Short mmCIF file of C-alpha atoms in Angstrom, two decimals:
data_model
loop_
_atom_site.label_atom_id
_atom_site.label_comp_id
_atom_site.label_asym_id
_atom_site.label_seq_id
_atom_site.Cartn_x
_atom_site.Cartn_y
_atom_site.Cartn_z
CA MET A 232 240.47 71.51 -277.18
CA ALA A 233 236.89 70.71 -278.70
CA SER A 234 236.05 73.31 -275.33
CA GLU A 235 238.35 75.91 -276.85
CA THR A 236 237.43 75.69 -280.46
CA SER A 237 233.71 75.97 -278.91
CA SER A 238 234.56 79.43 -277.50
CA ARG A 239 237.37 80.72 -280.40
CA SER A 240 233.74 80.32 -282.37
CA GLU A 241 231.02 81.95 -280.27
CA ARG A 242 233.74 85.02 -280.03
CA LYS A 243 233.65 85.51 -284.08
CA GLY A 244 230.30 84.91 -283.82
CA LEU A 245 229.78 87.79 -281.48
CA ARG A 246 231.96 89.59 -282.85
CA ARG A 247 230.21 89.63 -286.47
CA VAL A 248 226.91 90.19 -284.26
CA VAL A 249 229.03 93.29 -283.03
CA ALA A 250 230.03 94.40 -287.06
CA ALA A 251 225.95 94.16 -288.06
CA SER A 252 225.00 96.33 -285.41
CA MET A 253 227.47 98.83 -284.83
CA ALA A 254 227.36 99.03 -289.75
CA GLY A 255 223.97 100.08 -288.97
CA THR A 256 224.67 102.05 -285.98
CA VAL A 257 226.57 104.34 -287.84
CA VAL A 258 224.98 104.88 -291.45
CA GLU A 259 221.73 106.26 -289.07
CA TRP A 260 223.99 108.09 -286.64
CA TYR A 261 226.19 109.49 -289.27
CA GLU A 262 222.59 111.01 -291.20
CA PHE A 263 221.03 111.57 -287.99
CA PHE A 264 224.23 113.96 -287.03
CA LEU A 265 224.66 115.04 -290.36
CA TYR A 266 221.44 117.28 -290.18
CA ALA A 267 222.61 118.43 -287.29
CA THR A 268 225.82 120.04 -288.04
CA ALA A 269 223.93 121.37 -290.85
CA ALA A 270 220.98 122.88 -288.94
CA THR A 271 223.78 125.05 -287.46
CA LEU A 272 225.79 125.66 -290.20
CA VAL A 273 223.74 125.30 -293.40
CA PHE A 274 219.92 124.85 -292.43
CA ASN A 275 218.92 127.93 -290.95
CA LYS A 276 220.28 129.93 -294.15
CA ILE A 277 218.71 128.08 -296.90
CA PHE A 278 215.38 127.61 -295.42
CA PHE A 279 214.27 130.16 -293.33
CA PRO A 280 213.73 133.76 -294.59
CA ASP A 281 216.69 136.29 -292.97
CA THR A 282 215.25 138.44 -289.99
CA GLY A 283 218.69 140.11 -289.20
CA ASN A 284 219.71 137.48 -286.28
CA ASP A 285 221.63 134.54 -286.23
CA LEU A 286 220.19 133.35 -283.65
CA ASP A 287 216.93 133.51 -284.72
CA ASN A 288 217.12 131.57 -287.66
CA ILE A 289 219.13 128.96 -285.89
CA ILE A 290 216.74 128.20 -283.10
CA LYS A 291 214.27 127.44 -286.56
CA ALA A 292 216.86 124.94 -287.43
CA PHE A 293 216.99 123.27 -284.10
CA LEU A 294 212.88 123.25 -283.98
CA THR A 295 212.74 121.27 -287.23
CA TYR A 296 216.14 119.14 -285.36
CA ALA A 297 213.26 118.47 -282.63
CA VAL A 298 211.42 117.53 -284.79
CA GLY A 299 213.91 113.45 -285.19
CA PHE A 300 213.50 113.36 -281.37
CA VAL A 301 209.47 113.92 -281.17
CA ALA A 302 209.24 111.18 -283.63
CA ARG A 303 212.39 109.01 -281.58
CA PRO A 304 209.73 107.15 -279.18
CA ILE A 305 206.88 106.68 -281.60
CA GLY A 306 209.55 105.09 -283.90
CA GLY A 307 210.68 103.49 -280.28
CA ILE A 308 207.42 101.79 -279.43
CA VAL A 309 206.64 100.60 -282.96
CA PHE A 310 209.90 99.14 -283.56
CA GLY A 311 209.65 97.73 -280.11
CA HIS A 312 206.39 96.22 -280.40
CA PHE A 313 207.01 94.18 -283.90
CA GLY A 314 210.69 93.38 -282.83
CA ASP A 315 210.29 91.30 -279.63
CA LYS A 316 207.44 89.96 -281.39
CA TYR A 317 209.62 89.03 -284.50
CA GLY A 318 212.93 89.28 -284.10
CA ARG A 319 215.51 92.21 -283.79
CA LYS A 320 217.36 91.37 -286.97
CA HIS A 321 214.02 92.09 -288.77
CA LEU A 322 213.25 95.13 -287.81
CA LEU A 323 216.87 96.83 -288.07
CA GLN A 324 217.60 96.04 -291.59
CA VAL A 325 213.97 98.68 -292.32
CA ALA A 326 215.25 100.57 -290.17
CA ILE A 327 218.44 101.06 -292.18
CA ILE A 328 216.48 101.38 -295.33
CA LEU A 329 214.36 104.49 -294.09
CA VAL A 330 216.62 105.86 -292.58
CA GLY A 331 218.63 105.66 -295.93
CA VAL A 332 215.81 107.17 -298.48
CA THR A 333 215.11 110.01 -296.11
CA THR A 334 218.38 111.69 -295.56
CA PHE A 335 219.29 110.92 -299.53
CA LEU A 336 215.99 113.00 -300.29
CA MET A 337 216.80 115.51 -297.45
CA GLY A 338 219.85 116.22 -300.31
CA CYS A 339 217.32 117.13 -302.88
CA LEU A 340 215.20 119.59 -300.82
CA PRO A 341 214.88 122.72 -302.89
CA THR A 342 215.19 126.12 -300.96
CA PHE A 343 213.51 128.76 -299.15
CA ASP A 344 213.90 131.38 -302.42
CA SER A 345 213.31 128.72 -304.25
CA ILE A 346 209.97 127.08 -303.26
CA GLY A 347 209.47 129.55 -299.87
CA TYR A 348 207.88 127.75 -296.47
CA ALA A 349 207.28 124.67 -298.68
CA ALA A 350 210.90 124.07 -298.12
CA PRO A 351 211.05 123.84 -294.33
CA ILE A 352 207.74 122.00 -294.58
CA LEU A 353 209.34 119.64 -296.43
CA LEU A 354 212.29 119.11 -294.49
CA ILE A 355 209.87 118.59 -291.28
CA VAL A 356 208.53 115.51 -293.03
CA LEU A 357 211.53 114.03 -294.11
CA ARG A 358 212.84 114.82 -290.57
CA PHE A 359 209.82 112.82 -288.94
CA LEU A 360 210.43 109.75 -290.72
CA GLN A 361 214.43 109.98 -290.02
CA GLY A 362 213.98 110.05 -286.45
CA PHE A 363 211.25 107.93 -286.70
CA ALA A 364 213.71 104.83 -287.91
CA VAL A 365 216.37 105.90 -285.76
CA GLY A 366 214.27 105.87 -282.59
CA GLY A 367 213.93 101.77 -283.78
CA GLU A 368 217.28 101.08 -284.78
CA TRP A 369 218.90 101.76 -281.32
CA GLY A 370 217.21 99.42 -278.77
CA GLY A 371 217.41 96.98 -281.63
CA ALA A 372 220.79 97.14 -282.40
CA VAL A 373 221.61 96.83 -278.41
CA LEU A 374 219.69 93.99 -277.86
CA LEU A 375 221.05 92.13 -280.22
CA VAL A 376 224.42 92.98 -278.81
CA ALA A 377 223.83 92.23 -275.49
CA GLU A 378 221.51 89.08 -275.31
CA HIS A 379 224.85 86.92 -277.70
CA ALA A 380 227.22 88.82 -275.12
CA PRO A 381 228.54 86.69 -272.11
CA ASN A 382 227.40 87.76 -268.68
CA ARG A 383 230.43 89.01 -267.20
CA GLU A 384 231.08 90.44 -270.50
CA ARG A 385 227.63 92.68 -271.19
CA GLY A 386 228.82 95.65 -270.49
CA PHE A 387 232.15 95.36 -272.37
CA TRP A 388 230.50 94.25 -275.63
CA SER A 389 227.41 96.05 -275.64
CA SER A 390 229.24 99.36 -275.14
CA TRP A 391 230.36 98.87 -278.98
CA PRO A 392 227.00 100.01 -280.55
CA GLN A 393 227.43 103.18 -278.40
CA ALA A 394 230.85 103.63 -280.01
CA ALA A 395 229.55 103.59 -283.17
CA VAL A 396 227.53 106.54 -282.75
CA PRO A 397 230.85 108.88 -281.72
CA ILE A 398 232.23 107.11 -285.39
CA GLY A 399 228.84 108.05 -287.57
CA ASN A 400 229.18 111.51 -285.84
CA LEU A 401 232.35 111.61 -287.20
CA LEU A 402 232.22 110.33 -290.55
CA ALA A 403 229.99 113.34 -290.83
CA THR A 404 232.30 115.52 -289.90
CA VAL A 405 234.60 114.72 -292.09
CA VAL A 406 232.37 115.06 -294.79
CA LEU A 407 231.39 118.16 -294.57
CA LEU A 408 235.14 118.96 -292.83
CA VAL A 409 236.01 117.68 -296.91
CA LEU A 410 234.00 119.59 -298.29
CA SER A 411 234.52 122.94 -296.21
CA TRP A 412 238.27 122.64 -297.06
CA THR A 413 237.98 122.14 -301.37
CA LEU A 414 234.68 124.53 -301.78
CA SER A 415 234.71 127.83 -301.55
CA PRO A 416 231.51 128.91 -298.53
CA GLU A 417 229.48 130.23 -301.23
CA ALA A 418 229.95 126.93 -303.66
CA PHE A 419 229.26 125.04 -300.27
CA LEU A 420 226.33 126.99 -298.79
CA ALA A 421 224.90 126.83 -302.81
CA TRP A 422 225.14 123.34 -302.95
CA GLY A 423 228.48 121.57 -301.56
CA TRP A 424 226.39 120.12 -298.36
CA ARG A 425 224.18 117.66 -300.80
CA VAL A 426 226.83 116.06 -301.31
CA GLY A 427 227.06 114.76 -297.87
CA PHE A 428 223.51 113.70 -297.94
CA TRP A 429 223.46 111.47 -301.49
CA LEU A 430 226.88 109.98 -300.34
CA SER A 431 224.22 108.30 -297.59
CA VAL A 432 223.17 105.76 -300.38
CA VAL A 433 226.71 103.98 -300.64
CA ILE A 434 227.07 104.15 -296.62
CA VAL A 435 223.03 102.53 -296.42
CA LEU A 436 223.58 99.44 -298.40
CA VAL A 437 227.63 98.19 -296.79
CA GLY A 438 225.49 98.60 -293.50
CA TYR A 439 222.36 96.59 -294.83
CA TYR A 440 224.15 93.62 -296.21
CA ILE A 441 226.58 92.77 -292.95
CA ARG A 442 223.25 92.59 -291.11
CA THR A 443 222.30 89.93 -293.31
CA ARG A 444 224.95 87.79 -292.03
CA VAL A 445 223.46 87.19 -288.49
CA THR A 446 220.79 85.90 -286.96
CA ASP A 447 218.56 86.55 -282.97
CA ALA A 448 220.30 85.39 -280.29
CA PRO A 449 218.97 82.13 -278.45
CA ILE A 450 217.27 84.05 -275.70
CA PHE A 451 215.13 85.77 -278.07
CA GLN A 452 214.32 82.09 -280.34
CA GLU A 453 212.45 80.95 -276.77
CA ALA A 454 211.02 84.58 -275.67
CA LYS A 455 209.17 83.77 -279.19
CA ALA A 456 208.43 80.66 -278.69
CA GLU A 457 207.43 81.78 -275.44
CA LEU A 458 204.81 83.93 -276.75
CA GLU A 459 203.38 81.57 -279.03
CA GLN A 460 202.79 79.22 -276.83
CA ASN A 461 201.36 81.08 -274.00
CA ALA A 462 197.97 83.01 -274.57
CA ALA A 463 198.72 84.73 -271.77
CA ALA A 464 202.38 86.22 -272.32
CA GLY A 465 201.92 89.56 -273.09
CA TYR A 466 204.81 92.31 -274.80
CA GLY A 467 204.55 95.51 -276.16
CA VAL A 468 204.11 99.08 -274.23
CA ALA A 469 201.54 98.27 -272.75
CA GLU A 470 202.27 94.80 -271.11
CA VAL A 471 206.09 97.30 -270.24
CA PHE A 472 204.51 99.94 -268.64
CA LYS A 473 202.52 97.43 -266.48
CA ARG A 474 204.62 94.68 -265.37
CA TYR A 475 208.09 96.94 -265.34
CA PRO A 476 207.36 101.10 -264.93
CA ARG A 477 210.54 101.08 -262.12
CA GLY A 478 212.71 100.05 -265.01
CA VAL A 479 211.06 102.72 -267.69
CA PHE A 480 210.96 105.74 -265.28
CA THR A 481 214.87 104.39 -264.20
CA ALA A 482 216.40 104.76 -267.67
CA MET A 483 214.25 107.89 -268.47
CA GLY A 484 215.82 109.27 -265.64
CA LEU A 485 219.01 107.77 -266.45
CA ARG A 486 218.68 108.92 -270.03
CA PHE A 487 217.90 113.06 -269.29
CA GLY A 488 221.03 114.46 -267.93
CA GLU A 489 223.13 112.12 -270.67
CA ASN A 490 221.19 113.40 -273.47
CA ILE A 491 221.52 117.18 -272.61
CA LEU A 492 225.13 116.95 -272.38
CA TYR A 493 225.86 115.35 -275.29
CA TYR A 494 223.75 117.39 -277.63
CA MET A 495 225.34 120.89 -275.30
CA VAL A 496 228.98 119.41 -276.09
CA VAL A 497 228.06 118.45 -280.20
CA THR A 498 225.58 120.34 -281.17
CA PHE A 499 224.75 123.57 -279.15
CA SER A 500 228.97 124.35 -278.49
CA ILE A 501 229.22 124.49 -282.13
CA THR A 502 226.44 127.23 -282.21
CA TYR A 503 228.49 128.60 -279.07
CA MET A 504 231.87 128.52 -280.98
CA SER A 505 230.41 129.88 -284.34
CA VAL A 506 227.91 132.47 -283.19
CA GLN A 507 229.35 134.64 -279.53
CA LEU A 508 233.05 133.34 -280.40
CA HIS A 509 233.11 133.67 -284.87
CA MET A 510 235.47 130.95 -285.14
CA GLN A 511 235.52 129.67 -288.47
CA THR A 512 233.65 126.86 -289.84
CA SER A 513 236.48 124.75 -291.01
CA VAL A 514 238.70 125.03 -287.40
CA ILE A 515 234.94 124.23 -285.44
CA LEU A 516 235.50 121.23 -287.62
CA GLU A 517 238.55 119.76 -287.14
CA LEU A 518 238.18 120.03 -283.02
CA MET A 519 235.06 118.17 -283.44
CA LEU A 520 236.91 115.06 -284.98
CA LEU A 521 239.27 114.93 -283.14
CA ALA A 522 236.83 115.77 -279.83
CA HIS A 523 235.04 112.64 -281.80
CA VAL A 524 237.78 109.83 -282.15
CA PHE A 525 238.49 110.42 -278.14
CA HIS A 526 235.17 109.59 -277.55
CA ALA A 527 234.84 106.26 -280.08
CA ILE A 528 238.32 105.04 -278.63
CA ILE A 529 237.24 105.42 -275.12
CA VAL A 530 233.54 103.89 -275.06
CA PRO A 531 234.38 100.92 -275.02
CA VAL A 532 236.96 101.06 -272.72
CA ILE A 533 234.56 102.58 -269.58
CA GLY A 534 232.39 99.77 -270.64
CA ARG A 535 234.63 97.15 -269.85
CA PHE A 536 235.38 99.06 -266.15
CA THR A 537 231.44 98.56 -266.32
CA ASP A 538 231.68 95.30 -266.08
CA THR A 539 234.96 94.98 -263.55
CA MET A 540 233.54 98.00 -261.13
CA GLY A 541 230.00 98.10 -261.99
CA ARG A 542 226.95 100.14 -263.55
CA ARG A 543 226.15 102.21 -260.14
CA PRO A 544 229.47 103.36 -259.56
CA VAL A 545 230.85 104.13 -263.12
CA TYR A 546 227.09 105.84 -264.31
CA ALA A 547 227.09 108.23 -261.24
CA ALA A 548 230.53 109.21 -261.24
CA GLY A 549 229.45 110.85 -264.74
CA VAL A 550 226.83 112.88 -263.76
CA ILE A 551 228.81 114.36 -260.86
CA LEU A 552 231.28 115.60 -262.83
CA MET A 553 228.62 116.28 -265.40
CA ALA A 554 228.09 119.09 -262.73
CA VAL A 555 231.23 120.24 -262.82
CA TRP A 556 231.94 120.27 -266.67
CA GLY A 557 228.32 122.30 -267.35
CA VAL A 558 230.73 124.68 -264.31
CA VAL A 559 233.59 125.37 -265.91
CA ALA A 560 233.07 125.27 -269.90
CA PHE A 561 232.06 127.56 -270.76
CA PRO A 562 235.09 129.88 -268.94
CA LEU A 563 237.24 127.62 -271.12
CA PHE A 564 235.32 128.01 -274.47
CA ASN A 565 235.67 131.88 -273.82
CA THR A 566 239.62 131.63 -273.84
CA GLU A 567 239.42 130.91 -277.55
CA ASN A 568 242.31 128.83 -277.22
CA ASP A 569 241.57 126.08 -279.47
CA PHE A 570 243.73 123.56 -277.34
CA VAL A 571 241.81 124.72 -274.23
CA ILE A 572 238.57 124.64 -276.17
CA LEU A 573 239.47 120.84 -277.85
CA MET A 574 240.17 119.93 -274.18
CA THR A 575 237.12 121.12 -272.69
CA ILE A 576 235.30 119.47 -276.03
CA VAL A 577 237.47 115.97 -274.98
CA ALA A 578 236.88 116.23 -271.24
CA GLY A 579 232.69 116.54 -271.93
CA LEU A 580 232.32 113.37 -274.18
CA PHE A 581 234.62 111.30 -271.59
CA VAL A 582 231.84 112.73 -268.83
CA HIS A 583 229.39 111.53 -270.81
CA GLY A 584 231.22 108.01 -271.95
CA LEU A 585 230.60 107.44 -268.80
CA MET A 586 227.21 107.80 -267.89
CA TYR A 587 226.48 106.22 -272.07
CA ALA A 588 228.55 103.31 -272.43
CA GLY A 589 226.61 101.01 -269.49
CA GLN A 590 223.13 102.44 -270.52
CA PRO A 591 222.69 99.04 -273.11
CA ALA A 592 223.53 96.48 -270.36
CA ILE A 593 222.00 98.43 -267.91
CA MET A 594 218.73 99.03 -269.45
CA ALA A 595 218.55 95.00 -271.23
CA GLU A 596 219.07 93.56 -267.80
CA MET A 597 215.87 95.47 -266.48
CA PHE A 598 213.53 93.69 -268.68
CA PRO A 599 212.37 90.34 -269.74
CA THR A 600 213.34 89.27 -273.26
CA ARG A 601 209.57 89.25 -273.91
CA MET A 602 209.18 93.22 -273.93
CA ARG A 603 213.08 94.21 -274.15
CA TYR A 604 213.24 95.75 -277.20
CA SER A 605 209.70 98.24 -276.13
CA GLY A 606 211.30 98.53 -272.48
CA VAL A 607 215.05 100.18 -273.32
CA SER A 608 213.07 101.95 -276.60
CA LEU A 609 210.56 103.76 -274.29
CA GLY A 610 212.93 104.33 -271.63
CA TYR A 611 215.78 105.69 -273.70
CA GLN A 612 213.92 107.53 -276.63
CA VAL A 613 211.41 109.13 -274.82
CA THR A 614 213.13 111.01 -272.85
CA SER A 615 214.98 112.53 -275.75
CA ILE A 616 211.91 114.84 -276.57
CA VAL A 617 212.17 116.63 -272.88
CA ALA A 618 216.40 116.05 -272.96
CA GLY A 619 217.97 115.89 -276.65
CA SER A 620 215.90 117.75 -278.75
CA MET A 621 215.33 120.64 -276.32
CA ALA A 622 218.67 121.26 -275.03
CA PRO A 623 220.15 122.97 -278.10
CA ILE A 624 216.86 125.16 -278.10
CA ILE A 625 216.63 126.02 -274.56
CA ALA A 626 220.50 126.81 -274.77
CA ALA A 627 220.75 129.18 -277.69
CA ALA A 628 217.47 130.98 -276.20
CA LEU A 629 219.53 131.17 -273.24
CA LEU A 630 222.15 133.33 -274.53
CA ARG A 631 219.86 135.16 -276.83
CA VAL A 632 217.41 136.19 -274.33
CA THR A 633 220.64 137.09 -271.68
CA GLY A 634 224.10 137.17 -273.23
CA SER A 635 224.96 135.58 -270.13
CA TRP A 636 226.53 131.42 -270.81
CA ILE A 637 225.63 131.38 -266.79
CA PRO A 638 222.30 130.74 -266.94
CA VAL A 639 223.28 127.79 -269.41
CA ALA A 640 225.41 125.93 -267.16
CA GLY A 641 222.85 125.92 -264.36
CA TYR A 642 220.92 124.56 -267.17
CA VAL A 643 223.43 121.50 -267.78
CA VAL A 644 223.12 121.10 -263.69
CA PHE A 645 219.86 121.28 -263.25
CA ALA A 646 219.95 118.28 -266.07
CA ALA A 647 222.58 116.14 -263.92
CA LEU A 648 220.53 116.49 -260.87
CA VAL A 649 218.07 115.34 -261.69
CA THR A 650 219.49 112.33 -263.55
CA LEU A 651 221.67 111.87 -260.00
CA VAL A 652 217.95 110.85 -258.21
CA ALA A 653 217.55 107.96 -260.44
CA VAL A 654 220.69 106.72 -259.97
CA PHE A 655 220.21 106.88 -256.40
CA PHE A 656 217.59 104.27 -257.69
CA LEU A 657 219.38 102.63 -260.08
CA ARG A 658 219.67 98.86 -259.34
CA GLU A 659 223.13 97.03 -259.55
CA THR A 660 222.87 94.48 -262.45
CA LYS A 661 226.76 93.39 -263.61
CA GLY A 662 226.86 90.09 -264.45
CA LEU A 663 223.65 89.48 -264.38
CA ASP A 664 221.61 86.28 -266.04
CA LEU A 665 219.36 86.94 -268.68
CA GLY A 666 217.97 83.67 -268.50
CA SER A 667 217.51 84.29 -265.06
CA ILE A 668 215.63 87.69 -265.37
CA ASP A 669 213.19 85.57 -268.23
CA GLU A 670 212.76 82.60 -265.48
CA GLN A 671 211.74 85.19 -262.80
CA ASP A 672 209.03 86.91 -265.22
CA ARG A 673 207.53 83.09 -266.05
CA ARG A 674 206.90 82.53 -262.06
CA ASP A 675 205.75 85.63 -261.15
CA ASN A 676 203.42 85.47 -264.42
CA GLY A 677 201.87 81.85 -264.41
CA LEU A 678 203.64 81.34 -267.54
CA ARG A 679 204.92 77.75 -269.10
CA ALA A 680 208.92 77.66 -269.89
CA PRO A 681 208.82 77.21 -274.32
CA VAL A 682 209.84 74.30 -276.16
CA THR A 683 211.97 75.40 -279.00
CA ASP A 684 214.98 73.75 -280.33
CA ALA A 685 217.27 76.73 -279.49
CA GLU A 686 220.53 75.78 -277.83
CA PRO A 687 219.20 76.43 -274.54
CA THR A 688 220.21 79.93 -272.79
CA PRO A 689 223.42 79.53 -270.18
CA GLY A 690 222.01 79.96 -267.12
CA LEU A 691 218.05 79.48 -268.00
CA GLU A 692 217.72 76.55 -265.85
CA ALA A 693 218.50 77.88 -262.57
CA GLN A 694 215.91 78.41 -260.57
CA SER A 695 217.07 82.09 -259.90
CA ASP A 696 218.83 84.53 -259.68
CA PRO A 697 220.24 85.79 -255.85
CA ARG A 698 220.04 89.19 -257.13
CA LEU A 699 216.95 88.82 -258.05
CA GLY A 700 213.91 89.96 -255.70
CA GLU A 701 210.80 88.21 -255.45
CA ASP A 702 209.35 90.60 -257.75
CA GLY A 703 211.51 89.40 -260.50
CA ARG A 704 213.67 93.03 -260.51
CA ALA A 705 217.62 92.88 -259.37
CA ARG A 706 217.83 93.79 -255.71
CA GLN A 707 219.19 96.62 -254.07
CA ASN A 708 222.75 96.15 -253.33
#
């Protein structure tokens, strides 16, 4: 009976951690993707001078969008450094406030007609700060869950913050869709788009409050004590590159194709439907709305499969299907049939989910706790500079120059091949004990086990996990 009570209490606590992680992630990605949609539908028209070609200003708007991706690895490095030292919770509270303030200010910006080139400059500054905050958000959010989750269910529980991304996207789409329904195109362009950015204040306050209700995992408390008691123990970017370069570069390779696919599906497809197919904005948003609902539901389901089938086979299936999607998607878009287009977008998000759902568990299992925030943030965020940030720009440029979807499809296939190489080097880690990774790390680097009042992490007393090699990394299956 006592065991059952303890188990229920642990599950309740874990669900609270998941809620805290998701709440902030929903907020931050609501704001990030609100910008992505506005860049295609609004910013290209009000923050830049008219050139007579819609794609010209869309590319310029995407360049300001890319600034956020450039800022994300910087945010990941800074937040990862201090998050490994002081804790995941406190840094996540800072991130949610920063992204909320910058997004609200975006809604207050004057247009190009009012202040000229100062308008896009201010937009770029705020976009950089927003990207900086989002860059620090992801690593802390997924680790808050991954470090609390049971070893055999880490893929499932840590996939929930991933599901918060399409939920945030869903909220942004709903807000813009309601505004497009209730306002004339002129009113929406003049002031209606600003409402979505101002609403972020309410969501930020809710997310911040929920995050005050949780604590860092015991395994982090042990790592924090280790840093305090061992002068030789290091953390941060330099340490993770020195000790675990394979993990960092493998994570970057895994991220490359996944990140490009996502922004092809949710950002460039909007451009393609708007500019190439001349579909109405409300119809495009309705299709994206339905697709985001499916994506949010399927991600945790796939997360469960990574716990039962393994991280590598699920990811490999996603990479192979990504290449297929790249070839068949645009001919299906060109049917101009709403249902066919919806199914094409849904298929793209399903394929994306096969790669995306398992990433938190995969990356958390690559690094010891003392440098895990830095490691996962580097692997996840640095790649976004050349992947997600550039994907809509490259695709739009290819479409503008060639007038054909075939080079765009080739770009998607190329990205899939890059990530397939990373999957080949990926080591299977399902069910791996994070405590055993820390113990191996201590032995490899001559560190003393920490003395702490925190409850011992289950499995930490074990000398090693049989899947760990002599270098402390997971063995290749």
